[in-house]
XYZ file of C-alpha atoms in Angstrom:
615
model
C 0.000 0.000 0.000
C 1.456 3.978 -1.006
C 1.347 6.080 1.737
C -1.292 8.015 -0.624
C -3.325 4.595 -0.284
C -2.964 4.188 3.060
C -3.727 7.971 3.886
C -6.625 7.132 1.910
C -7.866 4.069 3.364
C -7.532 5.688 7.181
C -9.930 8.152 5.729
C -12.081 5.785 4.828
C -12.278 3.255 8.232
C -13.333 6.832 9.760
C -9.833 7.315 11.511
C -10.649 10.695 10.783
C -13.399 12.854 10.821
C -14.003 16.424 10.114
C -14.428 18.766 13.057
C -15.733 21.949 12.893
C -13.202 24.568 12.846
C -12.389 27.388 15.399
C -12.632 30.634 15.017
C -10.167 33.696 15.959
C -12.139 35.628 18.540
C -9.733 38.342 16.679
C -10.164 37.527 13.122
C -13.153 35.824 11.523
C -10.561 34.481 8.850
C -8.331 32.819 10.928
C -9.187 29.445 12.243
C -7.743 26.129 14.007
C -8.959 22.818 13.684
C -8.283 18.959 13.700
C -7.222 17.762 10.396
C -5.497 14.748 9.115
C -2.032 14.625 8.979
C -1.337 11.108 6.868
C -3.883 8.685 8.801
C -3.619 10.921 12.167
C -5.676 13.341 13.918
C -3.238 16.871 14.569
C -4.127 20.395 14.912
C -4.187 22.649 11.997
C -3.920 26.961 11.484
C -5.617 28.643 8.852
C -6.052 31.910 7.120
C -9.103 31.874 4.681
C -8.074 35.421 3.579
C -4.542 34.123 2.607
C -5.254 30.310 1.786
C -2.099 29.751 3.928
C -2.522 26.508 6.206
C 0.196 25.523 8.420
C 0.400 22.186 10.479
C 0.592 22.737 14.439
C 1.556 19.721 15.956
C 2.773 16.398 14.776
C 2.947 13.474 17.665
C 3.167 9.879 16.941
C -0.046 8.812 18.221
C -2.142 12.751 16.749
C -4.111 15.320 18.288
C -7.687 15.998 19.024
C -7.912 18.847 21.419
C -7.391 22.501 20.243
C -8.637 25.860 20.634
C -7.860 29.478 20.574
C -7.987 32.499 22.725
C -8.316 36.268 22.350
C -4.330 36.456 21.876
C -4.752 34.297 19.092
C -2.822 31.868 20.701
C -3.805 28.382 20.230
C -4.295 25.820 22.530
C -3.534 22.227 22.243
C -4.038 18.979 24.804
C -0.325 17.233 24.486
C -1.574 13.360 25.656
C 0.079 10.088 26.212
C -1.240 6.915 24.784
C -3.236 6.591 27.459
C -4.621 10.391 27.229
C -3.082 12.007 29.814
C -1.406 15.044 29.055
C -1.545 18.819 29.865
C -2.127 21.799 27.809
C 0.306 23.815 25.576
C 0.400 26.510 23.524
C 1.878 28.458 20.370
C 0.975 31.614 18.294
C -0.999 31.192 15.438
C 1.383 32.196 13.200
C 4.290 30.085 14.347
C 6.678 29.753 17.076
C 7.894 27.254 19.904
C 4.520 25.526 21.861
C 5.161 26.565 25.295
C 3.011 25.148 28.655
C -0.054 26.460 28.888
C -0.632 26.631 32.408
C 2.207 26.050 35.169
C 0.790 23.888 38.431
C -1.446 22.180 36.791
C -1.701 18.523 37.396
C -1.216 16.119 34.811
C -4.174 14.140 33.810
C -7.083 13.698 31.347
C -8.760 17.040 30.141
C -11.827 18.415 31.983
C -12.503 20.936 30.585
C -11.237 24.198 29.537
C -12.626 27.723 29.442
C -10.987 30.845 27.851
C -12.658 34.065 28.875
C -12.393 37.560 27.512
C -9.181 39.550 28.755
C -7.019 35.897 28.694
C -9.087 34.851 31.851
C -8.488 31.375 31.473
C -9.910 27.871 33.260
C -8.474 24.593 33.063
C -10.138 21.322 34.369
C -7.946 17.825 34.640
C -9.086 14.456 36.259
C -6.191 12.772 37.809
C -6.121 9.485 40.005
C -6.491 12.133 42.673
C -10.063 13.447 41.581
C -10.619 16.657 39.657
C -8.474 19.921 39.534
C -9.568 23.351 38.566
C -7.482 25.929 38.087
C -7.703 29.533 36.787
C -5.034 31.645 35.888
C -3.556 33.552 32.646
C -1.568 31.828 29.582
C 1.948 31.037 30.634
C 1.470 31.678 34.301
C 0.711 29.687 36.841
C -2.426 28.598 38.102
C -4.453 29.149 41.003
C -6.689 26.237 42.079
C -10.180 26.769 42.762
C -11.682 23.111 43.314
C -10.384 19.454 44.091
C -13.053 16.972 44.488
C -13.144 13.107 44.098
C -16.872 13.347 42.919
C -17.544 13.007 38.978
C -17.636 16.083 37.078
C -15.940 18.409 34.880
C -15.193 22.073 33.676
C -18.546 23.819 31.922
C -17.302 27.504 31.065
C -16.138 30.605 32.778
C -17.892 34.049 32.319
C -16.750 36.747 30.150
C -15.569 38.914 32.969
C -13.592 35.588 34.743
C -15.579 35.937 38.109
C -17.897 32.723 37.872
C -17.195 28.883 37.068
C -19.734 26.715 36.019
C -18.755 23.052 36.706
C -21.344 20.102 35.364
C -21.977 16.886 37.240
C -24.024 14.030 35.978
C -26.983 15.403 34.820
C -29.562 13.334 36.730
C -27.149 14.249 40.189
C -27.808 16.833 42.854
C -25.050 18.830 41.813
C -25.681 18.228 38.273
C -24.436 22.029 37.582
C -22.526 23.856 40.534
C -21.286 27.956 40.165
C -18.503 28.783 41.897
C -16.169 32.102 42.248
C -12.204 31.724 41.632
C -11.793 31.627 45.471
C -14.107 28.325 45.621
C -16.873 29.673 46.904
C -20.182 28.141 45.702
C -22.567 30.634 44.706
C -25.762 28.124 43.285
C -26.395 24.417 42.986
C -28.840 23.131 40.265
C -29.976 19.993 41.172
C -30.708 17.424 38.591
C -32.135 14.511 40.659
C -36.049 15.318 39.586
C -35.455 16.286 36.659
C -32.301 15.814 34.589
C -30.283 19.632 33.814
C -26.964 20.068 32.025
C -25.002 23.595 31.525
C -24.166 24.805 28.169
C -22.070 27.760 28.492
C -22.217 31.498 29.447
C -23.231 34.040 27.056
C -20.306 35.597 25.511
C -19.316 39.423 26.599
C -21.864 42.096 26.041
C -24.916 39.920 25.644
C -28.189 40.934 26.655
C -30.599 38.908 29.221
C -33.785 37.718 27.368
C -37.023 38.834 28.054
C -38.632 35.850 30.435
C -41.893 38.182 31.380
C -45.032 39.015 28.951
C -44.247 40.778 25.734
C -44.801 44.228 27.145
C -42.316 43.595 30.669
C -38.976 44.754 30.471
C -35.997 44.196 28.038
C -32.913 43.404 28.108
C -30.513 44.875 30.534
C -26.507 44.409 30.450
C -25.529 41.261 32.062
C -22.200 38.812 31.484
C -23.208 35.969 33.934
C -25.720 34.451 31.642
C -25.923 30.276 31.822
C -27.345 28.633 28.923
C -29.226 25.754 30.469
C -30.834 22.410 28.959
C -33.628 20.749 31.470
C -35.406 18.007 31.023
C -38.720 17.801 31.698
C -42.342 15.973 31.174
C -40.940 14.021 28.634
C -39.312 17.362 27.100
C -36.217 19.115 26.998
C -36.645 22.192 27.484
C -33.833 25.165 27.147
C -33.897 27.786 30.065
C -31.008 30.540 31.061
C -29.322 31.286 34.796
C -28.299 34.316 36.337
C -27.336 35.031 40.308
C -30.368 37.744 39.914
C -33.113 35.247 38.474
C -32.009 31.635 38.829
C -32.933 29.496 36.486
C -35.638 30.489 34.452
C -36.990 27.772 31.427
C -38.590 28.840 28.276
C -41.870 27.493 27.905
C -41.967 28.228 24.151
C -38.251 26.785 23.420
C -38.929 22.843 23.773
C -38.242 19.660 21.975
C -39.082 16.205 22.283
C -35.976 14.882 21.474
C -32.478 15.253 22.578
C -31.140 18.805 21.783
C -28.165 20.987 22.815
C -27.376 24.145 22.050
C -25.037 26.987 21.697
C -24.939 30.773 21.820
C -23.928 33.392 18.718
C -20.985 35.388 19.583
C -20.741 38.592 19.601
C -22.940 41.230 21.412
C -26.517 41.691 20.015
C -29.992 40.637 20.583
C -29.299 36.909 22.799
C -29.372 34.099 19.947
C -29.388 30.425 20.327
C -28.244 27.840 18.154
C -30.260 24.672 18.578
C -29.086 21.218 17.143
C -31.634 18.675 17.316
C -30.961 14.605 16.910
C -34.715 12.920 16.268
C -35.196 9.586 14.378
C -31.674 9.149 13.302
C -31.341 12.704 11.478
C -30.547 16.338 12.352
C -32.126 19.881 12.511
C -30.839 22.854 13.458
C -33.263 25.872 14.901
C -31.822 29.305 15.918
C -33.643 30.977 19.028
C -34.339 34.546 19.435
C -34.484 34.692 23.144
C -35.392 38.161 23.244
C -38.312 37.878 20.832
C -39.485 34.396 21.591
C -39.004 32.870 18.645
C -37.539 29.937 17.221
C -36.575 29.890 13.338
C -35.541 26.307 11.361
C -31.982 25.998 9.921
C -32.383 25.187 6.036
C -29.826 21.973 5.900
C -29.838 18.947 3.618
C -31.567 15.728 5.260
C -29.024 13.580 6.866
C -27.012 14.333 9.912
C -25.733 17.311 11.570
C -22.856 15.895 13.692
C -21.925 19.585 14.847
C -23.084 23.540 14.463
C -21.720 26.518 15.677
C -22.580 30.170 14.741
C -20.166 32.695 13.838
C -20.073 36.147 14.634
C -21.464 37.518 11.428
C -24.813 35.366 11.845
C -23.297 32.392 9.446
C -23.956 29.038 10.729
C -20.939 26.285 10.443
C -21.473 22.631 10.445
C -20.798 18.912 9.370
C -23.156 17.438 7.460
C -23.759 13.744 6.088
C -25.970 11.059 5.154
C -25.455 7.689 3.806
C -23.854 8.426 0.725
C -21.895 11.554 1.198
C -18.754 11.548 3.671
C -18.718 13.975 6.729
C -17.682 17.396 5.800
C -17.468 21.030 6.880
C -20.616 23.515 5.573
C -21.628 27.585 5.855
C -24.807 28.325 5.473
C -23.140 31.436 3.215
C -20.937 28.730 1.046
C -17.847 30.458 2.465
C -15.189 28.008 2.140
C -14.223 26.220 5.898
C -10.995 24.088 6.687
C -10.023 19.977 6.327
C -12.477 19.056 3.737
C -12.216 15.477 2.616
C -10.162 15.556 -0.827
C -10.131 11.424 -1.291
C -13.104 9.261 -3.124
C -14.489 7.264 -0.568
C -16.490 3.530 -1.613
C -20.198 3.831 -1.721
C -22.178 0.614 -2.525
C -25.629 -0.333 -1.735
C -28.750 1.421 -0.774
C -30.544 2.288 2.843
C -34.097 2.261 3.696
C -35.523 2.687 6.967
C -37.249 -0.108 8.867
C -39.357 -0.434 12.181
C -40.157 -3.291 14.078
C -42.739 -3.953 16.630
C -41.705 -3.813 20.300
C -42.678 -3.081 23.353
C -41.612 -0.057 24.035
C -42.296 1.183 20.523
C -41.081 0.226 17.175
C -37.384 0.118 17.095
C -35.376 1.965 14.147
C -32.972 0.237 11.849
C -31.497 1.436 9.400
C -30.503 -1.043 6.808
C -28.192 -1.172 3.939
C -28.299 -4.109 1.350
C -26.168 -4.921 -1.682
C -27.639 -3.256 -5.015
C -26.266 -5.814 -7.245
C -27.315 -8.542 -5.342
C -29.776 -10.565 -4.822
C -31.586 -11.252 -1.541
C -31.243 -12.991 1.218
C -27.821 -11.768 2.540
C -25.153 -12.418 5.216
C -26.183 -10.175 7.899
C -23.964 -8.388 10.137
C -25.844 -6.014 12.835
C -23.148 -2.979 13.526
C -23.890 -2.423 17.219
C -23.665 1.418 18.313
C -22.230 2.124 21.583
C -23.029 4.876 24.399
C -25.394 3.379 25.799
C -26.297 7.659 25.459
C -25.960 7.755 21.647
C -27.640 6.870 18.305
C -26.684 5.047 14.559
C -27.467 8.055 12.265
C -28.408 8.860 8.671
C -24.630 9.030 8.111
C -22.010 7.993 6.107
C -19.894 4.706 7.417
C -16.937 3.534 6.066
C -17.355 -0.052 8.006
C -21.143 -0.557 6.311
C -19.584 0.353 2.669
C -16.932 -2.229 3.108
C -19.331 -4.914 4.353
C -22.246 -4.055 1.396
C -19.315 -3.510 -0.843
C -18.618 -7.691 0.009
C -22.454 -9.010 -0.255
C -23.203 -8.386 3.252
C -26.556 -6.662 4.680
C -25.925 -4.184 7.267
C -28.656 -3.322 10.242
C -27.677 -0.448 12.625
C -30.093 -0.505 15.326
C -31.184 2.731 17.793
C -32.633 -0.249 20.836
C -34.322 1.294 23.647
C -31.609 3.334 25.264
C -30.693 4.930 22.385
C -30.942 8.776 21.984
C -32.714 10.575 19.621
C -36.280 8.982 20.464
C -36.968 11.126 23.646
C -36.472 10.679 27.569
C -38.654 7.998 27.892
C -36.774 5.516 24.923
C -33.330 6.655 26.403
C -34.321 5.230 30.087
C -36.019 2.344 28.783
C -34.421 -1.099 30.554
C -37.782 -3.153 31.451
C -36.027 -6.406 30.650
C -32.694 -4.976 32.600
C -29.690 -3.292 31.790
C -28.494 -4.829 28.389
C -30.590 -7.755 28.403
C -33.482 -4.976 27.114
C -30.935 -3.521 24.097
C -30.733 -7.446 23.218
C -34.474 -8.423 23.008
C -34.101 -5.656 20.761
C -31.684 -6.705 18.503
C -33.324 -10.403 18.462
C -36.237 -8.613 17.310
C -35.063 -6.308 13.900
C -33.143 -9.904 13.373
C -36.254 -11.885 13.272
C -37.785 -9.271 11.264
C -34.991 -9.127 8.803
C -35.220 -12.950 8.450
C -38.983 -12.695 7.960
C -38.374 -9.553 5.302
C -35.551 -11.662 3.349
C -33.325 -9.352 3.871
C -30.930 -12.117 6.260
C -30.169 -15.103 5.831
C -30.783 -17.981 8.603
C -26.870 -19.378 9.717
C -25.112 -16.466 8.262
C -25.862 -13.118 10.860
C -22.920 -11.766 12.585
C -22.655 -8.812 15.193
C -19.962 -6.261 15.448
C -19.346 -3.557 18.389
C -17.087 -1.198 19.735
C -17.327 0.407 23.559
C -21.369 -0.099 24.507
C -21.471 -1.662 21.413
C -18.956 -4.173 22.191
C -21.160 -5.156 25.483
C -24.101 -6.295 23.763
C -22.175 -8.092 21.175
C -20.935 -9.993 24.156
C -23.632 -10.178 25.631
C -26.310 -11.259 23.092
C -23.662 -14.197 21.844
C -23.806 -15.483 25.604
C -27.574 -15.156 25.900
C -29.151 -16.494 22.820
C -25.812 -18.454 21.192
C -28.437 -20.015 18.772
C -29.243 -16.672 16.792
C -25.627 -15.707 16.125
C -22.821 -17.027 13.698
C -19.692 -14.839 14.063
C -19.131 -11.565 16.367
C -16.674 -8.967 17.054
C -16.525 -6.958 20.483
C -13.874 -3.986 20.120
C -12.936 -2.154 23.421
C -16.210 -3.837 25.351
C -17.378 -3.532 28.613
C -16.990 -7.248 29.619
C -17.167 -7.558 33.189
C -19.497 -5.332 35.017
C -17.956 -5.100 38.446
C -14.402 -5.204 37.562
C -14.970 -2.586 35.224
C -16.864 -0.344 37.801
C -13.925 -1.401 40.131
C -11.016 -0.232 37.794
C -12.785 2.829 36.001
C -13.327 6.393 35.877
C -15.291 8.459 38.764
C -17.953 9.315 35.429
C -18.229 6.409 34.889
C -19.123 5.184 37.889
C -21.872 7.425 39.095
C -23.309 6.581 35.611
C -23.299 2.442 36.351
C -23.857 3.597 39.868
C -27.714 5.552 38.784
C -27.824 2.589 36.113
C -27.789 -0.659 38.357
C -28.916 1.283 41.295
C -26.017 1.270 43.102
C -22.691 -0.640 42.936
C -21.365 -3.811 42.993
C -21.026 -3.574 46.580
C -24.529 -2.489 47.205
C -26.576 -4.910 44.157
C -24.161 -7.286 42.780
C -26.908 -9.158 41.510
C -27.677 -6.782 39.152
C -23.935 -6.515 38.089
C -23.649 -10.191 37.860
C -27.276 -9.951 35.906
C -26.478 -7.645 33.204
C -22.398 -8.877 32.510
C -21.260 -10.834 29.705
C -18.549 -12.733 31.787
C -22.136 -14.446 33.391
C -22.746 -15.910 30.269
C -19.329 -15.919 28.290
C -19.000 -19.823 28.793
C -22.153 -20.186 26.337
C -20.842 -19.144 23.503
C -20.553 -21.296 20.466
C -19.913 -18.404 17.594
C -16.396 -17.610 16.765
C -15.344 -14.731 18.779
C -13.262 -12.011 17.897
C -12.085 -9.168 21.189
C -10.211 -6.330 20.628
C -8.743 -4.560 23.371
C -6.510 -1.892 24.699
C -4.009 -1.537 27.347
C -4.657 1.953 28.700
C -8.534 1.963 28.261
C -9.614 3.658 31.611
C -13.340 3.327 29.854
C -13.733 -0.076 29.381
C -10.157 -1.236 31.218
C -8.137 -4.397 30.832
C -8.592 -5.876 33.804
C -12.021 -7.131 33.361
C -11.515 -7.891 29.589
C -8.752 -10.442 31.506
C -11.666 -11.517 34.088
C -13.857 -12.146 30.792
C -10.862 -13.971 29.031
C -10.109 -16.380 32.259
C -13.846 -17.194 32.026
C -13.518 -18.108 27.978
C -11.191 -20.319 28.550
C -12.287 -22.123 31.542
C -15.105 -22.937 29.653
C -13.022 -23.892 26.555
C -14.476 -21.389 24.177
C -12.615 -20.744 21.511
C -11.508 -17.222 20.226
C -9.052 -15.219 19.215
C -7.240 -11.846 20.613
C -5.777 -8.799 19.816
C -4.628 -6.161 22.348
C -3.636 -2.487 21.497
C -1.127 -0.389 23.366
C -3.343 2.647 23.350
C -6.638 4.003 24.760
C -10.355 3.606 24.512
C -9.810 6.607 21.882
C -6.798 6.499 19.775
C -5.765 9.304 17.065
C -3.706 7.238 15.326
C -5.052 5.433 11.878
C -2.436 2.656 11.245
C -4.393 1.293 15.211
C -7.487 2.112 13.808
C -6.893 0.388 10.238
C -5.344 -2.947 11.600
C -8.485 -3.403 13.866
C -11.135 -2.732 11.034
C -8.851 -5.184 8.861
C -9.279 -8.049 11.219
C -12.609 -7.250 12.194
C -13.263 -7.649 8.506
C -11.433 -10.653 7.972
C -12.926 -12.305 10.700
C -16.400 -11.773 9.892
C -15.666 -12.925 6.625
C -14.541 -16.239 7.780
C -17.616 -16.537 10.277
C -20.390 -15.830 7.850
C -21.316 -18.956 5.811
C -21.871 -18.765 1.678
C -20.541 -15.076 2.323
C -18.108 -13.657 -0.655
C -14.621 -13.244 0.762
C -14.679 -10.172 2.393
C -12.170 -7.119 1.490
C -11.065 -3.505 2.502
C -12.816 -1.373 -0.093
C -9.872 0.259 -2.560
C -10.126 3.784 -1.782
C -9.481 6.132 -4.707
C -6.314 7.813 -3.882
C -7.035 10.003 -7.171
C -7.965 13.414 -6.102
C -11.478 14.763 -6.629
């Protein structure tokens, strides 16, 4: 393989995918992103007024994290493998990357917040809790919190004198403000009714009306928290202030899961809305002053991510099925790291719903044009649980259609994207619920002639990786081949070797820990049922995972082979989210070639041949 191939083919196994850009508070022209830097993920400057790019950083293993501050400095997290790491930073236009912050811990980012005036915040999560610091670039900082409980960094106000610090959002300190000296100033509780923080309004911008139409406007204020709440069955977007509190607006709801963002700049206070509903995007802009709530004209598909810019254009990254992720303007002005390699695109997708209880369940399937049905069936498991399978370009289901294979990508009940009450749904327990689920679009499939009986395979990574496990343990019969990348594998080991997010979320999910119900632990984990398995079995793990760690993928292992089931192995020296594409390629080659193998009558299956030509 060229390197031009193999820059190519990392592009298309998704090693790399467009983020939106950001944008000089200084200059509207001048921008940083994430870009790819031959089959890596590093941090890129550009000048849209000059065309000049220039390339940032370059670390073995890439870059994710960036930003930039009023300076026009731009910030970068430097990680291990593992992704810990502290910030640095370097002048747009060039220079030595200096550290961003002196006293800092290192650790895994938390957060960070850079205020008007070079007021800046900087959150880290170390094995000794979380750190907050504020301070100035290339000083050192001052700390302002240091806390074992879950949380992380929200946003500091324009004028520096307020933190906003998020918590899970169904916690009693699901959003806490704090001054720099640590004192708390307001708790929002999230217990009753689940609340997330946004971010503060940017300098200069007005508060909203919240009274009748003839009460009074807006007066100056710079401690304005946009706020997300959920409630009866709604989410429903509201502001804080010290004066008011939290205040919701009745007229600004949706019944689906939406966050938003504010419009730079000073002005009348505008929203930006992004809504995820069925599997597809919309995007809404909210006039908080007038009370009113305008559509975003974008294509159907997916909206992955939308910002505003400070002359009213709206930025985002759009897809669907057939058309890689890339980088929009509602103007057509020209944005950063647009995808300049042909990608494979073979079959076509239709939408299908199945009868559950809960609701019908969404799949969306993609068959072989040329083909003729039944075919080999592979079920692409999305992970989370909090996420969705989208209307949305996938380099893994063009390589599988591209071979003969069927592709389902299911949104079970715990999904997002189907409202509060299909997100919490677990009436047959945690995981064993997402399974019955997964039985049921495969029966249905079966019954449509879209599968084929003794050739159906699954194939997960993270969450996804779980319920792969777990559904080849539980009902062995149904499946003929699976692949669990990065998976949660053992419940309580996991909970006992993982992150403090990580485990107030198992800890609200099983309804307490292991300690407290390891019955439900023991209930919901694949090692329980690992000895049933009679599919070939394919695990991928990493070494430096803190989400889903190693040592209960070895607790899951020891239980394999005590029960003699065969399968086969391949570890990564890396974390649960790697930058690097030749990590990313190898797994997505021997996840292909193994489900190849496993599926019976199924054409040999190969990497697509991405077009290295240039469009």
């Amino acid at each position: 393989m060229t390197p031009a191939q193999a820059k190519a083919a990392a592009r298309a196994y998704g090693v790399y995918r467009p983020v939106l850009p950001v944008i000089s508070p200084r200059d509207p022209d001048r921008m940083v992103y994430t870009g790819d830097a031959d089959g890596r993920c590093e941090i890129f400057a550009w000048d849209r007024s000059t065309g000049v790019e220039r390339q940032l950083t370059n670390r073995p293993h890439g870059t994710l994290l960036c930003a930039v501050d009023d300076d026009e400095a731009v910030w970068w997290f430097d990680e291990d493998r593992g992704g810990s790491g502290c910030w640095r930073t370097q002048d747009f236009d060039g220079g030595p990357d200096r550290p961003a912050l002196a006293g800092v811990p290192y650790g895994r980012p938390a957060g960070l917040a850079l205020a008007a005036g070079g007021a800046v915040a900087v959150g880290i999560r170390s094995p000794e809790g979380l750190t907050v610091h504020t301070g100035r670039r290339g000083g050192t900082g001052t700390p302002v919190l240091r806390t074992n409980e879950p949380g992380a960094l929200c946003d500091l106000a324009p004028d520096g004198g307020l933190l906003a610090l998020s918590g899970p959002a169904h916690s009693d300190r699901a959003v806490t403000l704090l001054t720099p000296d640590g004192t708390v100033v307001a708790v929002l509780s999230g217990t009753r009714e689940r609340t997330w923080a946004l971010g503060f309004a940017p300098p200069g911008e007005p508060l909203p009306r919240t009274g009748a139409p003839s009460g009074p406007g807006p007066v100056p204020g710079r401690r304005l928290l946009l706020v997300m709440r959920e409630r009866a069955g709604r989410y429903h977007l509201g502001t804080w202030t010290p004066e008011r509190g939290l205040e919701l607006l009745p007229w600004c709801s949706f019944d689906t899961e939406t966050t938003a963002r504010w419009y730079p700049g000073p002005g009348a206070a505008r929203v930006l809305l992004r809504q995820d509903r069925h599997g597809r995007s919309r995007l809404f802009t909210a006039d908080l002053d007038r009370r009113r709530l305008t559509p975003v004209p974008t294509p159907e598909g997916s909206v992955l991510d939308a910002s505003a810019a400070a002359d009213g254009d709206v930025h985002f990254i759009w897809t669907d099925a057939v058309n890689v992720p890339r980088a929009l303007s509602l103007s057509g002005a020209p944005l950063p790291g647009q995808s300049q390699w042909r990608l494979p695109r073979f079959g076509h997708r239709q939408d299908l719903w199945t009868a559950g209880p809960d609701g019908p369940v969404h799949t969306f399937v993609t068959a072989p044009a040329d083909r003729p049905a039944p075919h080999p069936l592979v079920f692409l498991v999305h992970g989370g649980p909090a996420d969705h399978d989208r209307d949305a370009y996938d380099p893994m289901v063009q390589a599988l259609v591209g071979s003969g294979c069927a592709v389902a990508r299911v949104n079970y009940r715990g999904s997002t994207g189907y409202g509060p009450r299909w997100r919490s749904a677990h009436s047959e327990g945690v995981g064993h619920t997402q399974v019955a689920d997964l039985v049921r679009v495969r029966a249905d499939l079966l019954d449509r002639g879209i599968g084929r009986e003794g050739a159906v395979g699954l194939c997960g990574t993270s969450w996804g990786g779980y319920l792969t496990l777990l559904a080849m343990g539980t009902r062995p019969d149904l499946w003929d081949v699976g692949v669990a990348v990065k998976p949660l594998a053992d419940c309580a080991t996991a909970f006992r070797h993982s992150t403090p997010a990580l485990q107030a979320l198992d800890t609200a999910l099983f309804g307490g820990t292991p300690d407290q119900v390891p019955e439900a632990y023991a209930h919901a984990s694949p090692s329980s049922y690992a000895a049933a398995i009679r599919a070939p079995l394919l695990i991928v793990a990493a070494r430096r995972d803190a989400k889903c760690p190693p040592e209960q993928i070895e607790a899951y292992l020891a239980v394999l082979r005590a029960g003699g089931v065969a399968h086969e192995l391949m570890w990564l020296d890396s974390g649960h989210d790697g930058y690097d594409g030749a990590d990313h390629l190898a797994v997505i080659r021997r996840s292909l070639r193994f489900l190849g193998r496993g599926l019976p009558q199924a054409p040999a299956t190969a990497e697509p041949s991405p077009d290295p030509e240039r469009r």
